[in-house]
């Protein structure tokens, strides 16, 4: 799934499951090494993606995410690192694909058009509550003097509001973090639902990114689990979508 951020300078995309002759929950394209998938299958998927992107192995980067808000800069000096405990990456290196791994959580891609800086962030509900989108934007401002008004953002495939049913503790976490609950939450059959797409979009817009520069893919991984991995549908050990961005 390709996003039209900038056809000339930047490639932004989400992988889809596809169909591979394997047993569920790994019956599809998966490059996430910290699942229980067969390492040979992961390596083959990773190789196929590198061939498509035409990048070296150490320039296809996937951090080990922990549902926190640590942001790391990818540089020429650390490009081969594993980036353990990181939920967002930023860089200005060309021909270097940075991305995040999700299976219902929200992937966020950011492009600073003036500074040609890029970012990829993983926003589960905990990361969203802690405003990882805004913190990633601030890291781009601090590191590259990027200007939010010049940024473009994509919120990729992830669980949608109709499917994201939560308990009171999750609702309360957003409420206590001063989110406008009238805009991101509703009740159905006595259960709260949270709109993670809107929660992240509203927070990113509050950071200075123009409303019309924020694209929401609007693809629910739970409902479209035949195309995208969904932990709620397939189990927590399912494969993962890779959502990446690269300066050409």
PDB file of C-alpha atoms in Angstrom:
ATOM      1  CA  UNK A   1       0.000   0.000   0.000  1.00  0.00           C
ATOM      2  CA  UNK A   2       1.742   3.182  -1.251  1.00  0.00           C
ATOM      3  CA  UNK A   3       1.078   6.687   0.096  1.00  0.00           C
ATOM      4  CA  UNK A   4       1.438   9.772  -2.100  1.00  0.00           C
ATOM      5  CA  UNK A   5       3.542  11.943   0.199  1.00  0.00           C
ATOM      6  CA  UNK A   6       5.986  13.022  -2.493  1.00  0.00           C
ATOM      7  CA  UNK A   7       6.395  10.967  -5.642  1.00  0.00           C
ATOM      8  CA  UNK A   8       9.731  12.521  -6.552  1.00  0.00           C
ATOM      9  CA  UNK A   9      11.615  12.433  -3.266  1.00  0.00           C
ATOM     10  CA  UNK A  10      10.023  10.038  -0.793  1.00  0.00           C
ATOM     11  CA  UNK A  11       8.556   6.538  -0.774  1.00  0.00           C
ATOM     12  CA  UNK A  12       6.043   5.766   1.990  1.00  0.00           C
ATOM     13  CA  UNK A  13       4.245   2.451   2.240  1.00  0.00           C
ATOM     14  CA  UNK A  14       2.677  -0.310   4.329  1.00  0.00           C
ATOM     15  CA  UNK A  15       3.256  -3.956   3.496  1.00  0.00           C
ATOM     16  CA  UNK A  16       0.284  -6.267   3.161  1.00  0.00           C
ATOM     17  CA  UNK A  17       0.004  -9.877   4.308  1.00  0.00           C
ATOM     18  CA  UNK A  18      -0.261 -11.335   0.855  1.00  0.00           C
ATOM     19  CA  UNK A  19      -0.662 -15.091   0.674  1.00  0.00           C
ATOM     20  CA  UNK A  20       2.180 -17.425   1.547  1.00  0.00           C
ATOM     21  CA  UNK A  21       1.945 -21.201   1.876  1.00  0.00           C
ATOM     22  CA  UNK A  22       2.328 -21.194   5.651  1.00  0.00           C
ATOM     23  CA  UNK A  23       0.148 -21.865   8.660  1.00  0.00           C
ATOM     24  CA  UNK A  24      -1.587 -19.006  10.480  1.00  0.00           C
ATOM     25  CA  UNK A  25      -0.760 -16.646  12.095  1.00  0.00           C
ATOM     26  CA  UNK A  26       2.330 -16.240   9.845  1.00  0.00           C
ATOM     27  CA  UNK A  27       0.656 -16.874   6.498  1.00  0.00           C
ATOM     28  CA  UNK A  28       1.909 -13.720   4.871  1.00  0.00           C
ATOM     29  CA  UNK A  29       4.671 -11.191   4.429  1.00  0.00           C
ATOM     30  CA  UNK A  30       6.435 -10.661   7.761  1.00  0.00           C
ATOM     31  CA  UNK A  31       9.857  -9.094   8.436  1.00  0.00           C
ATOM     32  CA  UNK A  32       9.451  -8.651  12.195  1.00  0.00           C
ATOM     33  CA  UNK A  33      12.213 -10.708  13.776  1.00  0.00           C
ATOM     34  CA  UNK A  34      10.842 -10.642  17.335  1.00  0.00           C
ATOM     35  CA  UNK A  35       7.823 -12.779  16.500  1.00  0.00           C
ATOM     36  CA  UNK A  36       7.849 -16.582  16.642  1.00  0.00           C
ATOM     37  CA  UNK A  37       7.855 -16.826  12.871  1.00  0.00           C
ATOM     38  CA  UNK A  38      10.436 -19.022  11.140  1.00  0.00           C
ATOM     39  CA  UNK A  39      13.690 -17.016  10.879  1.00  0.00           C
ATOM     40  CA  UNK A  40      14.192 -18.261   7.322  1.00  0.00           C
ATOM     41  CA  UNK A  41      10.788 -16.935   6.311  1.00  0.00           C
ATOM     42  CA  UNK A  42      11.515 -13.569   7.936  1.00  0.00           C
ATOM     43  CA  UNK A  43      14.882 -13.396   6.169  1.00  0.00           C
ATOM     44  CA  UNK A  44      13.289 -14.190   2.803  1.00  0.00           C
ATOM     45  CA  UNK A  45      10.594 -11.516   3.279  1.00  0.00           C
ATOM     46  CA  UNK A  46      13.243  -9.024   4.326  1.00  0.00           C
ATOM     47  CA  UNK A  47      15.341  -9.880   1.282  1.00  0.00           C
ATOM     48  CA  UNK A  48      12.345  -9.440  -1.034  1.00  0.00           C
ATOM     49  CA  UNK A  49      11.562  -6.025   0.449  1.00  0.00           C
ATOM     50  CA  UNK A  50      15.198  -4.900   0.185  1.00  0.00           C
ATOM     51  CA  UNK A  51      15.240  -5.934  -3.461  1.00  0.00           C
ATOM     52  CA  UNK A  52      12.107  -3.924  -4.136  1.00  0.00           C
ATOM     53  CA  UNK A  53      13.486  -0.873  -2.324  1.00  0.00           C
ATOM     54  CA  UNK A  54      17.030  -1.361  -3.670  1.00  0.00           C
ATOM     55  CA  UNK A  55      18.629  -0.808  -0.261  1.00  0.00           C
ATOM     56  CA  UNK A  56      21.407  -2.552   1.648  1.00  0.00           C
ATOM     57  CA  UNK A  57      20.444  -4.858   4.504  1.00  0.00           C
ATOM     58  CA  UNK A  58      21.542  -2.438   7.229  1.00  0.00           C
ATOM     59  CA  UNK A  59      19.552   0.347   5.560  1.00  0.00           C
ATOM     60  CA  UNK A  60      16.219  -1.423   6.093  1.00  0.00           C
ATOM     61  CA  UNK A  61      15.590  -0.508   9.716  1.00  0.00           C
ATOM     62  CA  UNK A  62      13.027  -1.849  12.153  1.00  0.00           C
ATOM     63  CA  UNK A  63      13.400  -1.002  15.860  1.00  0.00           C
ATOM     64  CA  UNK A  64      12.435  -3.245  18.764  1.00  0.00           C
ATOM     65  CA  UNK A  65       9.351  -1.411  20.043  1.00  0.00           C
ATOM     66  CA  UNK A  66       8.189  -1.365  23.666  1.00  0.00           C
ATOM     67  CA  UNK A  67       5.052   0.839  23.651  1.00  0.00           C
ATOM     68  CA  UNK A  68       6.967   3.841  24.985  1.00  0.00           C
ATOM     69  CA  UNK A  69       7.964   7.166  23.414  1.00  0.00           C
ATOM     70  CA  UNK A  70      11.732   6.940  22.890  1.00  0.00           C
ATOM     71  CA  UNK A  71      12.790   8.520  19.589  1.00  0.00           C
ATOM     72  CA  UNK A  72      16.135   7.632  17.976  1.00  0.00           C
ATOM     73  CA  UNK A  73      17.971   9.362  15.152  1.00  0.00           C
ATOM     74  CA  UNK A  74      19.397   7.108  12.451  1.00  0.00           C
ATOM     75  CA  UNK A  75      22.790   8.420  11.335  1.00  0.00           C
ATOM     76  CA  UNK A  76      25.653   7.200   9.157  1.00  0.00           C
ATOM     77  CA  UNK A  77      27.410   6.122  12.356  1.00  0.00           C
ATOM     78  CA  UNK A  78      24.617   3.988  13.878  1.00  0.00           C
ATOM     79  CA  UNK A  79      22.709   2.818  10.804  1.00  0.00           C
ATOM     80  CA  UNK A  80      23.533  -0.814  11.548  1.00  0.00           C
ATOM     81  CA  UNK A  81      22.323  -0.758  15.166  1.00  0.00           C
ATOM     82  CA  UNK A  82      19.320  -2.777  16.388  1.00  0.00           C
ATOM     83  CA  UNK A  83      17.566   0.209  18.050  1.00  0.00           C
ATOM     84  CA  UNK A  84      16.287  -1.730  21.042  1.00  0.00           C
ATOM     85  CA  UNK A  85      13.525  -0.112  23.130  1.00  0.00           C
ATOM     86  CA  UNK A  86      12.719   2.471  20.452  1.00  0.00           C
ATOM     87  CA  UNK A  87       9.234   3.379  19.198  1.00  0.00           C
ATOM     88  CA  UNK A  88      10.083   6.125  16.693  1.00  0.00           C
ATOM     89  CA  UNK A  89      12.919   6.777  14.263  1.00  0.00           C
ATOM     90  CA  UNK A  90      13.993   9.952  12.474  1.00  0.00           C
ATOM     91  CA  UNK A  91      16.626  10.458   9.779  1.00  0.00           C
ATOM     92  CA  UNK A  92      17.825  12.523   6.848  1.00  0.00           C
ATOM     93  CA  UNK A  93      19.873   9.689   5.328  1.00  0.00           C
ATOM     94  CA  UNK A  94      18.934   8.925   1.727  1.00  0.00           C
ATOM     95  CA  UNK A  95      18.338   5.348   0.560  1.00  0.00           C
ATOM     96  CA  UNK A  96      17.600   4.352   4.157  1.00  0.00           C
ATOM     97  CA  UNK A  97      14.165   2.922   4.920  1.00  0.00           C
ATOM     98  CA  UNK A  98      12.980   3.479   8.478  1.00  0.00           C
ATOM     99  CA  UNK A  99       9.760   1.882   9.650  1.00  0.00           C
ATOM    100  CA  UNK A 100       7.723   0.375  12.438  1.00  0.00           C
ATOM    101  CA  UNK A 101       6.032  -2.944  13.030  1.00  0.00           C
ATOM    102  CA  UNK A 102       2.301  -3.095  13.793  1.00  0.00           C
ATOM    103  CA  UNK A 103      -0.646  -5.488  13.945  1.00  0.00           C
ATOM    104  CA  UNK A 104      -3.476  -3.130  15.041  1.00  0.00           C
ATOM    105  CA  UNK A 105      -1.355  -0.335  16.560  1.00  0.00           C
ATOM    106  CA  UNK A 106      -1.076   2.916  14.603  1.00  0.00           C
ATOM    107  CA  UNK A 107       1.912   3.519  12.310  1.00  0.00           C
ATOM    108  CA  UNK A 108       2.692   7.203  11.745  1.00  0.00           C
ATOM    109  CA  UNK A 109       4.906   8.444   8.907  1.00  0.00           C
ATOM    110  CA  UNK A 110       6.160  12.026   8.787  1.00  0.00           C
ATOM    111  CA  UNK A 111       7.980  13.974   6.061  1.00  0.00           C
ATOM    112  CA  UNK A 112       9.491  17.410   6.546  1.00  0.00           C
ATOM    113  CA  UNK A 113       9.277  18.853   3.056  1.00  0.00           C
ATOM    114  CA  UNK A 114      11.694  21.747   3.646  1.00  0.00           C
ATOM    115  CA  UNK A 115      14.412  19.836   5.503  1.00  0.00           C
ATOM    116  CA  UNK A 116      13.821  16.478   3.753  1.00  0.00           C
ATOM    117  CA  UNK A 117      13.719  14.754   7.119  1.00  0.00           C
ATOM    118  CA  UNK A 118      11.566  11.680   7.681  1.00  0.00           C
ATOM    119  CA  UNK A 119      10.160   9.813  10.679  1.00  0.00           C
ATOM    120  CA  UNK A 120       8.279   6.631  11.497  1.00  0.00           C
ATOM    121  CA  UNK A 121       6.489   6.156  14.821  1.00  0.00           C
ATOM    122  CA  UNK A 122       4.626   3.294  16.491  1.00  0.00           C
ATOM    123  CA  UNK A 123       1.544   4.476  18.374  1.00  0.00           C
ATOM    124  CA  UNK A 124      -0.321   1.841  20.304  1.00  0.00           C
ATOM    125  CA  UNK A 125      -2.911   3.204  22.678  1.00  0.00           C
ATOM    126  CA  UNK A 126      -0.214   3.733  25.334  1.00  0.00           C
ATOM    127  CA  UNK A 127       2.011   5.602  22.889  1.00  0.00           C
ATOM    128  CA  UNK A 128      -0.954   7.642  21.726  1.00  0.00           C
ATOM    129  CA  UNK A 129      -1.818   8.610  25.313  1.00  0.00           C
ATOM    130  CA  UNK A 130       1.811   9.671  25.769  1.00  0.00           C
ATOM    131  CA  UNK A 131       1.634  11.679  22.517  1.00  0.00           C
ATOM    132  CA  UNK A 132       4.373   9.918  20.600  1.00  0.00           C
ATOM    133  CA  UNK A 133       3.359  11.677  17.373  1.00  0.00           C
ATOM    134  CA  UNK A 134       3.950  15.092  18.895  1.00  0.00           C
ATOM    135  CA  UNK A 135       7.218  13.958  20.509  1.00  0.00           C
ATOM    136  CA  UNK A 136       8.481  12.625  17.187  1.00  0.00           C
ATOM    137  CA  UNK A 137       7.689  15.937  15.522  1.00  0.00           C
ATOM    138  CA  UNK A 138       9.542  17.763  18.295  1.00  0.00           C
ATOM    139  CA  UNK A 139      12.566  15.495  17.756  1.00  0.00           C
ATOM    140  CA  UNK A 140      12.584  16.516  14.083  1.00  0.00           C
ATOM    141  CA  UNK A 141      12.398  20.170  15.111  1.00  0.00           C
ATOM    142  CA  UNK A 142      15.259  19.755  17.588  1.00  0.00           C
ATOM    143  CA  UNK A 143      17.503  17.679  15.313  1.00  0.00           C
ATOM    144  CA  UNK A 144      16.893  19.208  11.891  1.00  0.00           C
ATOM    145  CA  UNK A 145      15.133  22.539  12.507  1.00  0.00           C
ATOM    146  CA  UNK A 146      12.119  21.064  10.730  1.00  0.00           C
ATOM    147  CA  UNK A 147       8.968  23.173  10.808  1.00  0.00           C
ATOM    148  CA  UNK A 148       5.655  21.414  11.578  1.00  0.00           C
ATOM    149  CA  UNK A 149       3.812  23.658   9.129  1.00  0.00           C
ATOM    150  CA  UNK A 150       5.982  22.162   6.355  1.00  0.00           C
ATOM    151  CA  UNK A 151       5.326  18.538   7.326  1.00  0.00           C
ATOM    152  CA  UNK A 152       3.138  15.885   5.753  1.00  0.00           C
ATOM    153  CA  UNK A 153       1.833  12.977   7.820  1.00  0.00           C
ATOM    154  CA  UNK A 154       0.285   9.586   7.076  1.00  0.00           C
ATOM    155  CA  UNK A 155      -1.603   7.549   9.669  1.00  0.00           C
ATOM    156  CA  UNK A 156      -1.464   4.037   8.284  1.00  0.00           C
ATOM    157  CA  UNK A 157      -3.553   0.854   8.552  1.00  0.00           C
ATOM    158  CA  UNK A 158      -4.470   0.048  12.152  1.00  0.00           C
ATOM    159  CA  UNK A 159      -7.456  -0.891  14.241  1.00  0.00           C
ATOM    160  CA  UNK A 160     -10.406   1.407  13.579  1.00  0.00           C
ATOM    161  CA  UNK A 161     -12.820   2.956  16.063  1.00  0.00           C
ATOM    162  CA  UNK A 162     -15.616   0.481  15.368  1.00  0.00           C
ATOM    163  CA  UNK A 163     -13.345  -2.422  16.311  1.00  0.00           C
ATOM    164  CA  UNK A 164     -11.296  -0.841  19.097  1.00  0.00           C
ATOM    165  CA  UNK A 165     -13.457  -1.672  22.084  1.00  0.00           C
ATOM    166  CA  UNK A 166     -11.755  -0.833  25.399  1.00  0.00           C
ATOM    167  CA  UNK A 167     -12.324  -0.992  29.129  1.00  0.00           C
ATOM    168  CA  UNK A 168     -12.888   1.946  31.421  1.00  0.00           C
ATOM    169  CA  UNK A 169      -9.186   2.028  32.336  1.00  0.00           C
ATOM    170  CA  UNK A 170      -8.200   2.860  28.752  1.00  0.00           C
ATOM    171  CA  UNK A 171     -10.927   5.494  28.439  1.00  0.00           C
ATOM    172  CA  UNK A 172      -9.778   7.015  31.730  1.00  0.00           C
ATOM    173  CA  UNK A 173      -6.143   7.096  30.574  1.00  0.00           C
ATOM    174  CA  UNK A 174      -7.079   9.225  27.569  1.00  0.00           C
ATOM    175  CA  UNK A 175      -9.381  11.401  29.632  1.00  0.00           C
ATOM    176  CA  UNK A 176      -6.691  12.016  32.259  1.00  0.00           C
ATOM    177  CA  UNK A 177      -4.235  12.910  29.478  1.00  0.00           C
ATOM    178  CA  UNK A 178      -6.588  15.762  28.470  1.00  0.00           C
ATOM    179  CA  UNK A 179      -7.788  14.333  25.163  1.00  0.00           C
ATOM    180  CA  UNK A 180     -11.123  15.731  23.998  1.00  0.00           C
ATOM    181  CA  UNK A 181     -13.178  12.592  24.599  1.00  0.00           C
ATOM    182  CA  UNK A 182     -16.151  13.971  22.705  1.00  0.00           C
ATOM    183  CA  UNK A 183     -14.022  13.790  19.541  1.00  0.00           C
ATOM    184  CA  UNK A 184     -12.299  10.439  20.015  1.00  0.00           C
ATOM    185  CA  UNK A 185     -14.623   8.184  22.047  1.00  0.00           C
ATOM    186  CA  UNK A 186     -18.116   6.770  21.888  1.00  0.00           C
ATOM    187  CA  UNK A 187     -20.091   4.054  23.635  1.00  0.00           C
ATOM    188  CA  UNK A 188     -21.740   1.115  21.932  1.00  0.00           C
ATOM    189  CA  UNK A 189     -23.609  -1.667  23.714  1.00  0.00           C
ATOM    190  CA  UNK A 190     -22.275  -0.377  26.996  1.00  0.00           C
ATOM    191  CA  UNK A 191     -18.627  -0.534  25.866  1.00  0.00           C
ATOM    192  CA  UNK A 192     -16.251   2.318  25.119  1.00  0.00           C
ATOM    193  CA  UNK A 193     -14.648   2.642  21.688  1.00  0.00           C
ATOM    194  CA  UNK A 194     -11.612   4.852  21.054  1.00  0.00           C
ATOM    195  CA  UNK A 195     -10.713   6.385  17.677  1.00  0.00           C
ATOM    196  CA  UNK A 196      -6.912   6.120  17.631  1.00  0.00           C
ATOM    197  CA  UNK A 197      -6.802   7.627  14.144  1.00  0.00           C
ATOM    198  CA  UNK A 198      -8.443  10.835  15.291  1.00  0.00           C
ATOM    199  CA  UNK A 199      -6.601  10.911  18.620  1.00  0.00           C
ATOM    200  CA  UNK A 200      -3.258  10.912  16.818  1.00  0.00           C
ATOM    201  CA  UNK A 201      -4.402  13.271  14.063  1.00  0.00           C
ATOM    202  CA  UNK A 202      -5.738  15.812  16.565  1.00  0.00           C
ATOM    203  CA  UNK A 203      -2.523  15.683  18.580  1.00  0.00           C
ATOM    204  CA  UNK A 204      -0.349  16.043  15.471  1.00  0.00           C
ATOM    205  CA  UNK A 205      -2.418  18.987  14.269  1.00  0.00           C
ATOM    206  CA  UNK A 206      -2.017  20.584  17.701  1.00  0.00           C
ATOM    207  CA  UNK A 207       1.756  20.287  17.182  1.00  0.00           C
ATOM    208  CA  UNK A 208       1.479  22.583  14.169  1.00  0.00           C
ATOM    209  CA  UNK A 209       0.972  20.246  11.200  1.00  0.00           C
ATOM    210  CA  UNK A 210      -1.776  21.584   8.901  1.00  0.00           C
ATOM    211  CA  UNK A 211      -5.043  19.656   8.981  1.00  0.00           C
ATOM    212  CA  UNK A 212      -4.997  19.038   5.232  1.00  0.00           C
ATOM    213  CA  UNK A 213      -1.435  17.681   5.445  1.00  0.00           C
ATOM    214  CA  UNK A 214      -2.553  14.749   7.623  1.00  0.00           C
ATOM    215  CA  UNK A 215      -3.737  11.696   5.674  1.00  0.00           C
ATOM    216  CA  UNK A 216      -5.616   8.931   7.484  1.00  0.00           C
ATOM    217  CA  UNK A 217      -5.527   5.696   5.484  1.00  0.00           C
ATOM    218  CA  UNK A 218      -8.806   4.667   7.124  1.00  0.00           C
ATOM    219  CA  UNK A 219      -7.991   0.968   6.794  1.00  0.00           C
ATOM    220  CA  UNK A 220      -9.009  -1.116   9.814  1.00  0.00           C
ATOM    221  CA  UNK A 221      -6.647  -4.046  10.312  1.00  0.00           C
ATOM    222  CA  UNK A 222      -9.190  -5.896  12.456  1.00  0.00           C
ATOM    223  CA  UNK A 223     -11.836  -5.736   9.759  1.00  0.00           C
ATOM    224  CA  UNK A 224      -9.389  -6.353   6.886  1.00  0.00           C
ATOM    225  CA  UNK A 225      -7.292  -9.062   8.504  1.00  0.00           C
ATOM    226  CA  UNK A 226      -7.179 -10.900   5.184  1.00  0.00           C
ATOM    227  CA  UNK A 227      -4.967  -8.050   3.901  1.00  0.00           C
ATOM    228  CA  UNK A 228      -3.233  -6.910   7.080  1.00  0.00           C
ATOM    229  CA  UNK A 229      -2.085  -8.657  10.247  1.00  0.00           C
ATOM    230  CA  UNK A 230      -4.335  -8.086  13.269  1.00  0.00           C
ATOM    231  CA  UNK A 231      -3.293  -9.195  16.737  1.00  0.00           C
ATOM    232  CA  UNK A 232      -6.894  -9.042  17.956  1.00  0.00           C
ATOM    233  CA  UNK A 233      -8.001 -11.342  15.133  1.00  0.00           C
ATOM    234  CA  UNK A 234      -4.995 -13.646  14.771  1.00  0.00           C
ATOM    235  CA  UNK A 235      -3.444 -13.554  18.241  1.00  0.00           C
ATOM    236  CA  UNK A 236      -0.623 -11.576  19.783  1.00  0.00           C
ATOM    237  CA  UNK A 237       1.977 -13.797  18.096  1.00  0.00           C
ATOM    238  CA  UNK A 238       0.758 -12.997  14.600  1.00  0.00           C
ATOM    239  CA  UNK A 239       2.979 -11.538  11.927  1.00  0.00           C
ATOM    240  CA  UNK A 240       3.353  -7.794  11.627  1.00  0.00           C
ATOM    241  CA  UNK A 241       2.836  -5.109   9.012  1.00  0.00           C
ATOM    242  CA  UNK A 242       5.918  -3.035   8.201  1.00  0.00           C
ATOM    243  CA  UNK A 243       5.137   0.621   7.532  1.00  0.00           C
ATOM    244  CA  UNK A 244       8.163   2.470   6.208  1.00  0.00           C
ATOM    245  CA  UNK A 245       9.385   5.683   4.664  1.00  0.00           C
ATOM    246  CA  UNK A 246      12.521   6.405   2.647  1.00  0.00           C
ATOM    247  CA  UNK A 247      14.189   9.375   0.993  1.00  0.00           C
ATOM    248  CA  UNK A 248      14.918   8.276  -2.556  1.00  0.00           C
TER     249      UNK A 248
END
